[in-house]
PDB file of C-alpha atoms in Angstrom:
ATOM      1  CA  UNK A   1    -138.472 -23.633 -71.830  1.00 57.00           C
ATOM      2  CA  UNK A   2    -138.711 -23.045 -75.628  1.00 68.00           C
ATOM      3  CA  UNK A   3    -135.703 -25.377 -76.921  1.00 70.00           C
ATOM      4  CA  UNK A   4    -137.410 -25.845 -80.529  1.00 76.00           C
ATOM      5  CA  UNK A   5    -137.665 -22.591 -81.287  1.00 79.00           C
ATOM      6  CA  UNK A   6    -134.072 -21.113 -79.487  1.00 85.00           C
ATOM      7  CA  UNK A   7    -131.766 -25.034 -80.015  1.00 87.00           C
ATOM      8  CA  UNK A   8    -128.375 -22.717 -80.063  1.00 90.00           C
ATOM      9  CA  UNK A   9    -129.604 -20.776 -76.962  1.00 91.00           C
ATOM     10  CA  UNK A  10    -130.623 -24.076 -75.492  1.00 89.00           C
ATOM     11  CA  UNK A  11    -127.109 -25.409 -76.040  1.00 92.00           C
ATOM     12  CA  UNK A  12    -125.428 -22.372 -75.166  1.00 94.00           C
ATOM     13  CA  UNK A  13    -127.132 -22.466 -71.441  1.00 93.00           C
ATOM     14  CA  UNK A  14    -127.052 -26.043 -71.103  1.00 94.00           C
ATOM     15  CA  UNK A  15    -123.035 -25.499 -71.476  1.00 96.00           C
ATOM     16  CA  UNK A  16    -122.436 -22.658 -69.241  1.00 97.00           C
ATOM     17  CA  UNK A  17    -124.709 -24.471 -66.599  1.00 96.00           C
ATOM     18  CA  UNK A  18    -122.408 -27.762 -66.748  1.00 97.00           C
ATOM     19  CA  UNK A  19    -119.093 -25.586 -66.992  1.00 97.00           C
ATOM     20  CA  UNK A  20    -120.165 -23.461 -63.153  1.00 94.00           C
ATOM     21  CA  UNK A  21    -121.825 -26.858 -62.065  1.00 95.00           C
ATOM     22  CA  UNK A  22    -118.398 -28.153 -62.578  1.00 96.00           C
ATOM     23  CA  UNK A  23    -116.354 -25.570 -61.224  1.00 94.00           C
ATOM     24  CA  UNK A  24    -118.329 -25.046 -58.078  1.00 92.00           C
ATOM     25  CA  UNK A  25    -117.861 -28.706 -57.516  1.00 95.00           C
ATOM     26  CA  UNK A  26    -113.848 -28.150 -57.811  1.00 96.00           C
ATOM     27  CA  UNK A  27    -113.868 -24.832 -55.718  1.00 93.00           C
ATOM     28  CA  UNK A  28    -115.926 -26.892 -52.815  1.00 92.00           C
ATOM     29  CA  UNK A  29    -113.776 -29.202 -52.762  1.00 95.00           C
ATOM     30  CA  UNK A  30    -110.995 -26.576 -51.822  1.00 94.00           C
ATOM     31  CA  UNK A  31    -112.894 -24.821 -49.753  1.00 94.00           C
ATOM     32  CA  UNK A  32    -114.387 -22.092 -51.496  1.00 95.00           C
ATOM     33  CA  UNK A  33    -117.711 -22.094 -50.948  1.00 93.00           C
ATOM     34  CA  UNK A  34    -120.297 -19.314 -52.589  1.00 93.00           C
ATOM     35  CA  UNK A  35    -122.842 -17.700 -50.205  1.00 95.00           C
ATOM     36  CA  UNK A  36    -125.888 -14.980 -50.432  1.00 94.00           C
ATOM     37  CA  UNK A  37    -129.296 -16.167 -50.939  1.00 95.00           C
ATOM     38  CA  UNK A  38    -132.647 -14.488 -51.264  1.00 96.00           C
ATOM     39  CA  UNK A  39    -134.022 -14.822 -47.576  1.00 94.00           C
ATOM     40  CA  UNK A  40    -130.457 -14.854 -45.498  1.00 95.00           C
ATOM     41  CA  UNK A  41    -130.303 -12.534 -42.484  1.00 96.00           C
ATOM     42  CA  UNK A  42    -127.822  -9.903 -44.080  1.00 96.00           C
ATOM     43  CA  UNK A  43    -124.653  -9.462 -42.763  1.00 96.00           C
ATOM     44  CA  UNK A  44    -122.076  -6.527 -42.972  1.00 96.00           C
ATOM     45  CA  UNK A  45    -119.241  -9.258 -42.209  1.00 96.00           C
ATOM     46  CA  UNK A  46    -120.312 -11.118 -45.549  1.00 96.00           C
ATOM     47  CA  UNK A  47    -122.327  -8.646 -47.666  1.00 97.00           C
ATOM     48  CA  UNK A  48    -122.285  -5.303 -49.889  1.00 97.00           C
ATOM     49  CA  UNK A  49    -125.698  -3.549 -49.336  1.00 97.00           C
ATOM     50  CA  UNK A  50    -125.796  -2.171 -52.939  1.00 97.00           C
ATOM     51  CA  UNK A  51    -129.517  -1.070 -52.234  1.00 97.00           C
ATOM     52  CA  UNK A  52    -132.430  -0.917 -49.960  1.00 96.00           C
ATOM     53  CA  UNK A  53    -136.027  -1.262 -51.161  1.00 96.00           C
ATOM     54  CA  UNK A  54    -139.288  -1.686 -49.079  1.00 95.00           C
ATOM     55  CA  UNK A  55    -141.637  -5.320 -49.645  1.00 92.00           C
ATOM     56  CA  UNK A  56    -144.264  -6.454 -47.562  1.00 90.00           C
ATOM     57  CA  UNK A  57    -143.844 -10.172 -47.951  1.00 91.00           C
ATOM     58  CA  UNK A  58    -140.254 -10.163 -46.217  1.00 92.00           C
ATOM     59  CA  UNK A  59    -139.058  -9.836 -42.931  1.00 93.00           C
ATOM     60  CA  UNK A  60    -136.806  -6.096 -42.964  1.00 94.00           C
ATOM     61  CA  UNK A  61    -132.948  -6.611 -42.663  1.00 94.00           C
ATOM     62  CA  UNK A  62    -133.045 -10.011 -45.619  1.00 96.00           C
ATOM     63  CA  UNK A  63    -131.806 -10.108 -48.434  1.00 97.00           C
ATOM     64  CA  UNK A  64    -134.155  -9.810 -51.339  1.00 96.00           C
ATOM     65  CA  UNK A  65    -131.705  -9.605 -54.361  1.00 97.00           C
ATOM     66  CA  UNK A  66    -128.793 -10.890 -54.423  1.00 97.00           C
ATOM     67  CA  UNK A  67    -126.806  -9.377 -57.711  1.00 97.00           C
ATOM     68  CA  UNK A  68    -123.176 -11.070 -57.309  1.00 97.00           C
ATOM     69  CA  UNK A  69    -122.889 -14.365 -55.140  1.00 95.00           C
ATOM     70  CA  UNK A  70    -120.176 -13.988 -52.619  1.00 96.00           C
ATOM     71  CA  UNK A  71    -116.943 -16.268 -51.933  1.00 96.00           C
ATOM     72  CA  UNK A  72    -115.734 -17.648 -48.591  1.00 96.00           C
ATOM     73  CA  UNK A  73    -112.642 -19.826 -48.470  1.00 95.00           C
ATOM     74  CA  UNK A  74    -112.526 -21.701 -45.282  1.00 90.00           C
ATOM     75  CA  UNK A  75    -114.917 -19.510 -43.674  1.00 89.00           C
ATOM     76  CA  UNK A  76    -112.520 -16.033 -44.877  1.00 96.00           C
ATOM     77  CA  UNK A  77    -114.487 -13.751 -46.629  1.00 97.00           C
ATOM     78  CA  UNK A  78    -112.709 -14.003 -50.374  1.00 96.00           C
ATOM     79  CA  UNK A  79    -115.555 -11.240 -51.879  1.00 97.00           C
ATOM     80  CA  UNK A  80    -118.731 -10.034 -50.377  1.00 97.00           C
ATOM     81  CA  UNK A  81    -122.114 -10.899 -51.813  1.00 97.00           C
ATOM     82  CA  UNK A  82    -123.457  -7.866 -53.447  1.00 98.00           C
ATOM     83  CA  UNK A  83    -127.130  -7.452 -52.317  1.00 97.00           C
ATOM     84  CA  UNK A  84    -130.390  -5.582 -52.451  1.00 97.00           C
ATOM     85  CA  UNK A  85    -131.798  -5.217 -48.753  1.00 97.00           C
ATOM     86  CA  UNK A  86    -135.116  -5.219 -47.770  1.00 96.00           C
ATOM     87  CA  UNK A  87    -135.828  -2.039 -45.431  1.00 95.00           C
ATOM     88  CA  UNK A  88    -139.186  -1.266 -43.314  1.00 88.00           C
ATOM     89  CA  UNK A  89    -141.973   0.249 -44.785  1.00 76.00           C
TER      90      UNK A  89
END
């Protein structure tokens, strides 16, 4: 957003985007895939309830923060997504 003020921060994002852009690309193409998104029905199979807070806006039992991205390779769970759950009010 501010690139003329922060250029080395700027770089220094634009690099570490590329660099997991690029590896996710490799580790799909072996079948590692990541998983746990904001929204997602949560599952004990594929995710670590770290938390449980109450919102309004979401359906109870979805994830509403996800904090580490879980792995699957070939549809194994490799580590479970660490999430916040959203719990009825």
């Amino acid at each position: 957003e501010d690139k003329e003020n922060h250029a080395v921060l700027a770089t220094l994002f634009e690099g570490i985007k590329m660099t997991d852009d690029g590896l996710t690309k490799a580790f799909e193409k072996n079948g590692l895939k990541k998983f746990g998104v904001v929204g997602d029905k949560f599952d004990p199979n594929k995710h670590e309830a770290l938390f449980e807070y109450p919102d309004n806006n979401m359906e109870a039992g979805t994830i509403g923060q996800v904090m580490k991205v879980g792995f699957s390779l070939k549809d194994r769970v490799i580590r479970p997504a660490e999430v916040g759950v959203i719990k009825s009010s």
